[in-house]
Coordinates of C-alpha atoms and ligand atoms in Angstrom, one line a residue:
M1 CA 105.5 81.3 32.2
S2 CA 102.2 79.8 31.4
V3 CA 101.5 76.8 29.3
S4 CA 98.3 76.2 27.4
A5 CA 97.1 73.1 25.6
T6 CA 94.3 72.7 23.0
V7 CA 91.9 70.4 24.7
T8 CA 89.5 68.7 22.2
T9 CA 87.8 65.9 24.0
S10 CA 88.5 63.2 26.5
R11 CA 85.4 61.1 26.7
S12 CA 85.3 58.9 29.7
L13 CA 82.3 56.7 28.8
L14 CA 82.2 54.3 25.9
S15 CA 79.3 54.7 23.5
E16 CA 77.2 51.6 23.0
G17 CA 78.8 50.8 19.7
N18 CA 82.3 51.2 21.1
A19 CA 81.5 49.1 24.1
A20 CA 80.4 46.4 21.7
A21 CA 83.6 46.8 19.7
L22 CA 85.7 46.5 22.9
A23 CA 83.8 43.3 23.9
A24 CA 84.3 41.9 20.4
L25 CA 88.0 42.6 20.5
R26 CA 88.5 41.0 23.9
D27 CA 86.5 38.0 22.7
A28 CA 88.6 37.7 19.5
L29 CA 91.9 38.0 21.3
G30 CA 91.1 35.5 24.0
S31 CA 92.9 35.3 27.3
G32 CA 96.4 36.8 27.8
A33 CA 96.1 39.9 25.7
T34 CA 95.8 43.2 27.5
V35 CA 93.0 45.5 26.4
S36 CA 92.3 48.1 29.1
D37 CA 89.7 50.8 29.4
R38 CA 91.0 51.9 32.8
E39 CA 91.1 55.7 33.1
L40 CA 94.8 55.5 34.1
D41 CA 95.8 53.6 30.9
R42 CA 93.6 55.8 28.7
M43 CA 94.9 59.1 30.1
A44 CA 98.5 57.9 29.9
L45 CA 98.1 57.7 26.1
A46 CA 95.9 60.7 25.7
V47 CA 98.9 63.0 25.0
D48 CA 101.8 62.9 22.7
A49 CA 104.4 65.5 21.7
S50 CA 101.7 67.5 20.0
H51 CA 99.5 70.1 21.7
Y52 CA 96.3 67.9 21.4
L53 CA 94.6 65.8 24.1
H54 CA 92.5 62.8 22.9
A55 CA 91.7 60.1 25.4
P56 CA 91.2 56.7 23.6
D57 CA 88.3 54.5 24.5
A58 CA 90.8 51.7 25.2
V59 CA 94.4 50.8 25.0
M60 CA 95.7 47.4 23.7
R61 CA 99.2 46.2 24.3
A62 CA 99.7 44.0 21.3
R63 CA 101.9 40.9 21.8
S64 CA 102.4 39.9 18.2
A65 CA 101.7 40.8 14.6
A66 CA 98.8 38.3 14.8
D67 CA 97.3 40.4 17.7
V68 CA 97.6 43.5 15.6
G69 CA 95.9 41.7 12.7
I70 CA 93.0 40.7 15.0
A71 CA 92.6 44.2 16.3
M72 CA 92.6 45.7 12.8
R73 CA 90.0 43.2 11.6
V74 CA 87.7 43.8 14.6
A75 CA 88.1 47.6 14.5
A76 CA 87.3 47.7 10.7
Q77 CA 84.3 45.4 11.2
M78 CA 83.0 47.5 14.1
N79 CA 83.8 50.9 12.5
W80 CA 86.0 51.7 15.5
P81 CA 88.9 54.1 14.9
L82 CA 92.3 52.4 15.6
T83 CA 95.6 54.2 16.0
F84 CA 99.1 52.8 16.6
R85 CA 101.4 54.2 19.2
G86 CA 105.1 54.1 19.1
G87 CA 107.2 56.6 21.1
G88 CA 104.5 59.3 20.9
T89 CA 106.9 61.9 19.7
S90 CA 104.8 63.0 16.8
L91 CA 104.1 66.7 16.6
C92 CA 100.7 66.7 14.8
G93 CA 98.5 64.4 16.8
Q94 CA 98.8 61.4 14.6
A95 CA 99.7 59.1 17.6
L96 CA 96.4 60.0 19.4
S97 CA 93.1 58.3 19.0
E98 CA 89.5 58.6 20.2
G99 CA 89.0 54.9 19.6
L100 CA 91.4 52.1 20.2
T101 CA 95.1 52.9 20.7
V102 CA 97.4 49.9 19.9
D103 CA 100.7 50.0 21.7
A104 CA 103.1 48.7 19.1
R105 CA 106.2 49.3 21.4
R106 CA 106.1 47.4 24.6
H107 CA 106.2 43.8 23.2
F108 CA 108.1 44.5 20.0
R109 CA 111.7 45.1 21.1
N110 CA 113.7 42.3 19.5
M111 CA 116.6 42.9 17.2
E112 CA 119.0 40.7 15.2
V113 CA 122.2 42.2 13.7
L114 CA 123.0 40.6 10.4
D115 CA 126.0 40.7 8.0
D116 CA 128.4 42.3 10.4
G117 CA 126.1 45.2 11.0
R118 CA 125.3 45.9 7.3
R119 CA 121.7 44.8 7.9
V120 CA 119.5 44.6 10.9
R121 CA 116.2 42.9 11.5
V122 CA 114.2 45.0 14.0
Q123 CA 110.8 44.9 15.6
P124 CA 109.0 48.2 15.6
G125 CA 109.1 49.0 19.3
L126 CA 112.9 49.7 19.6
T127 CA 114.0 53.2 19.6
V128 CA 116.3 54.4 16.8
T129 CA 119.1 55.0 19.4
Q130 CA 118.8 51.5 20.8
V131 CA 119.3 50.1 17.3
N132 CA 122.2 52.5 16.6
T133 CA 123.8 51.6 19.9
A134 CA 123.8 47.9 18.9
L135 CA 125.2 48.8 15.5
A136 CA 127.9 51.1 16.8
R137 CA 130.3 48.2 17.5
Y138 CA 130.2 47.4 13.8
G139 CA 130.7 51.0 12.8
T140 CA 127.3 51.2 11.1
K141 CA 124.0 53.0 11.8
L142 CA 120.5 53.4 10.4
G143 CA 120.0 55.8 7.6
P144 CA 117.2 57.9 8.9
D145 CA 118.4 60.2 11.7
P146 CA 115.4 62.1 13.4
A147 CA 116.5 64.4 16.2
S148 CA 114.0 62.5 18.4
S149 CA 115.9 59.2 17.9
I150 CA 116.4 58.7 21.7
A151 CA 112.6 58.4 22.1
C152 CA 111.1 57.6 18.7
T153 CA 110.5 54.0 17.6
I154 CA 111.4 52.2 14.4
G155 CA 107.7 51.7 13.7
G156 CA 106.9 55.4 14.3
M157 CA 109.9 56.6 12.3
I158 CA 108.9 54.4 9.3
A159 CA 105.2 55.3 9.6
N160 CA 106.0 59.0 9.7
N161 CA 108.8 58.7 7.1
S162 CA 110.9 60.6 9.6
S163 CA 114.4 61.7 8.7
G164 CA 116.9 64.2 9.9
M165 CA 119.7 66.5 8.8
T166 CA 122.0 64.0 7.1
C167 CA 120.0 61.2 5.5
G168 CA 118.8 63.3 2.5
T169 CA 117.0 61.4 -0.3
T170 CA 119.4 58.4 -0.3
A171 CA 119.6 57.1 3.2
N172 CA 115.9 57.5 4.3
A173 CA 113.6 54.6 5.2
Y174 CA 112.3 54.4 1.6
R175 CA 115.8 53.8 0.3
T176 CA 117.2 51.6 3.1
L177 CA 114.3 49.3 4.0
E178 CA 114.6 45.8 2.7
S179 CA 111.4 44.1 3.9
M180 CA 108.5 44.5 6.4
T181 CA 105.9 42.5 8.1
I182 CA 102.5 44.2 7.5
A183 CA 99.2 43.6 9.3
L184 CA 96.4 44.8 7.1
P185 CA 93.0 46.1 8.1
S186 CA 91.4 42.7 7.1
G187 CA 93.7 40.9 9.6
T188 CA 96.0 39.5 6.9
V189 CA 99.6 39.5 8.0
V190 CA 102.2 39.4 5.3
N191 CA 106.0 39.4 5.4
T192 CA 107.3 41.0 2.2
A193 CA 110.6 39.0 2.6
D194 CA 108.6 35.9 1.9
P195 CA 109.2 34.8 -1.7
N196 CA 105.4 34.0 -1.8
A197 CA 104.4 37.5 -0.5
D198 CA 102.7 38.4 -3.8
D199 CA 100.8 35.1 -4.0
I200 CA 99.7 35.5 -0.4
L201 CA 98.4 39.0 -1.1
R202 CA 96.7 37.8 -4.3
S203 CA 94.8 35.1 -2.6
H204 CA 94.0 36.9 0.6
E205 CA 93.7 40.5 -0.6
P206 CA 92.5 40.3 -4.3
E207 CA 90.8 43.7 -4.1
L208 CA 93.8 45.4 -2.7
V209 CA 96.1 43.9 -5.3
G210 CA 93.7 45.0 -8.0
V211 CA 93.8 48.6 -6.7
L212 CA 97.6 48.6 -6.4
E213 CA 98.0 47.3 -10.0
R214 CA 95.5 49.7 -11.4
L215 CA 97.1 52.7 -9.7
R216 CA 100.6 51.5 -10.8
D217 CA 99.5 51.3 -14.4
T218 CA 97.7 54.6 -14.4
L219 CA 100.5 56.6 -12.6
R220 CA 103.1 55.2 -15.0
G221 CA 101.3 56.8 -17.9
D222 CA 102.4 60.0 -19.6
K223 CA 99.8 62.1 -17.7
Y224 CA 101.4 61.6 -14.2
R225 CA 104.9 60.1 -14.4
A226 CA 106.9 63.3 -15.0
D227 CA 105.1 65.2 -12.3
I228 CA 105.7 62.4 -9.7
E229 CA 109.3 62.1 -10.7
R230 CA 109.8 65.8 -10.3
R231 CA 108.1 65.9 -6.8
Y232 CA 110.2 63.0 -5.5
A233 CA 113.6 64.1 -6.9
I234 CA 113.8 66.3 -3.8
K235 CA 113.1 65.4 -0.2
N236 CA 109.4 64.8 0.0
T237 CA 107.5 63.3 2.9
M238 CA 104.1 64.7 2.1
G239 CA 101.2 62.2 2.1
Y240 CA 101.5 58.7 0.7
G241 CA 104.7 57.9 -1.1
I242 CA 103.2 57.5 -4.5
N243 CA 106.6 57.2 -6.1
S244 CA 106.3 53.6 -4.9
F245 CA 104.1 53.0 -8.0
L246 CA 106.9 54.0 -10.3
D247 CA 109.8 52.5 -8.4
Y248 CA 108.4 49.0 -7.7
D249 CA 106.6 46.6 -9.9
T250 CA 105.0 43.9 -7.6
P251 CA 102.1 44.5 -5.2
A252 CA 104.1 43.4 -2.1
K253 CA 107.0 45.8 -2.9
I254 CA 104.6 48.7 -3.8
L255 CA 102.6 48.2 -0.6
E256 CA 105.8 47.9 1.5
H257 CA 107.0 51.3 0.3
L258 CA 103.6 52.9 0.5
M259 CA 103.6 52.0 4.2
I260 CA 106.5 54.4 4.7
G261 CA 105.0 57.7 5.6
S262 CA 101.4 56.3 5.8
E263 CA 101.1 57.1 9.5
G264 CA 99.6 53.8 10.3
T265 CA 96.6 54.3 8.0
L266 CA 97.3 51.4 5.7
G267 CA 98.5 48.7 8.2
Ligands
FAD301 C1 112.2 66.9 20.0 C2 111.7 66.3 18.7 C3 112.5 66.2 17.6 C4 112.1 65.7 16.4 N1 112.9 65.6 15.4 C5 112.5 65.1 14.2 C6 113.3 65.1 13.1 O1 114.5 65.5 13.1 N2 112.9 64.6 11.9 C7 111.6 64.1 11.8 O2 111.2 63.7 10.7 N3 110.7 64.1 12.9 C8 111.1 64.6 14.1 N4 110.3 64.6 15.1 C9 108.9 64.1 15.0 C10 108.8 62.6 15.5 O3 109.7 62.4 16.6 C11 109.2 61.6 14.5 O4 108.3 61.6 13.5 C12 109.3 60.1 15.1 O5 109.9 59.3 14.1 C13 107.9 59.5 15.5 O6 108.2 58.2 16.1 P1 107.4 57.7 17.3 O7 107.9 56.3 17.6 O8 107.4 58.7 18.4 O9 106.0 57.5 16.6 P2 104.5 57.9 17.2 O10 104.5 59.4 17.4 O11 104.1 57.1 18.3 O12 103.6 57.6 15.9 C14 103.9 58.2 14.7 C15 102.9 57.7 13.7 O13 103.2 56.3 13.3 C16 102.1 55.5 13.6 N5 102.8 54.2 14.1 C17 103.6 54.1 15.2 N6 104.0 52.8 15.2 C18 103.5 52.2 14.2 C19 103.6 50.8 13.7 N7 104.4 49.9 14.3 N8 103.0 50.5 12.6 C20 102.2 51.4 11.9 N9 102.1 52.7 12.3 C21 102.7 53.0 13.4 C22 101.3 56.2 14.6 O14 99.9 55.8 14.5 C23 101.5 57.6 14.2 O15 100.6 57.9 13.1 C24 110.7 65.2 16.3 C25 109.9 65.2 17.5 C26 110.4 65.8 18.7 C27 109.4 65.8 19.8

């Protein structure tokens, strides 16, 4: 049997601009953070479960949401592509980058079971199976059930809006997620469980809030509403979850639900 792969590019040298971006990132993060452009680290994340090969310029092992915020801000300022990486089980190449790959798994593995297993507070780097194993003693489990649950992470599952054979339209991430900590491209970090989340967004991200509110008001009009309702009455994981604009009123809740299925492009 022979196996072939679609090889696109695996640059080994940083362009001048990307070298400057890497230096700016290291500078902004200070000591302690790991940002590597070693060949070994880059090649280790050059493949995922898809048939593509894309070696990133550098790999960052984020330690906290604040680190992620810093990386997003620097990458946006330096026009340097940034991609998050969870378990790398995506099938279409969305966990690969030619810029900076941010490992959102290694240092994000804490979990707290709440309310006798009816709720769970989870960092994005745990696998679905790890969370379900902890919940098993309470007789509960997460709603989404991708077949890759032994390897895929909570962050990747939410960012892909992954689901499986049993969760349907009622037990998916969109229906079962309660709140989320989001690092935005500007570097703003907001926890949507914070009662002041909307105020924080309004003061730090006025443009974003303006866009969200304008889209919400437009999409709720007669021209679009029925079509959106029809498209999301069935299982639909295509593109951004624009039903968020109909289902939620406030900027923080709309954004939180838009994140589901956004493949790391929004935060
Ligand atoms: C054998 C196999 C079976 C599968 N079965 C299913 C299935 O039943 N149902 C299904 O829907 N899919 C399935 N998949 C596809 C894939 O496993 C899922 O989509 C999975 O949830 C991806 O999770 P991951 O942790 O591997 O994410 P990754 O592949 O690492 O990343 C997925 C996307 O999320 C982004 N991302 C990762 N972490 C974060 C974060 N913390 N914040 C923001 N963005 C982030 C990445 O940039 C990327 O765009 C399967 C894949 C395989 C190989």
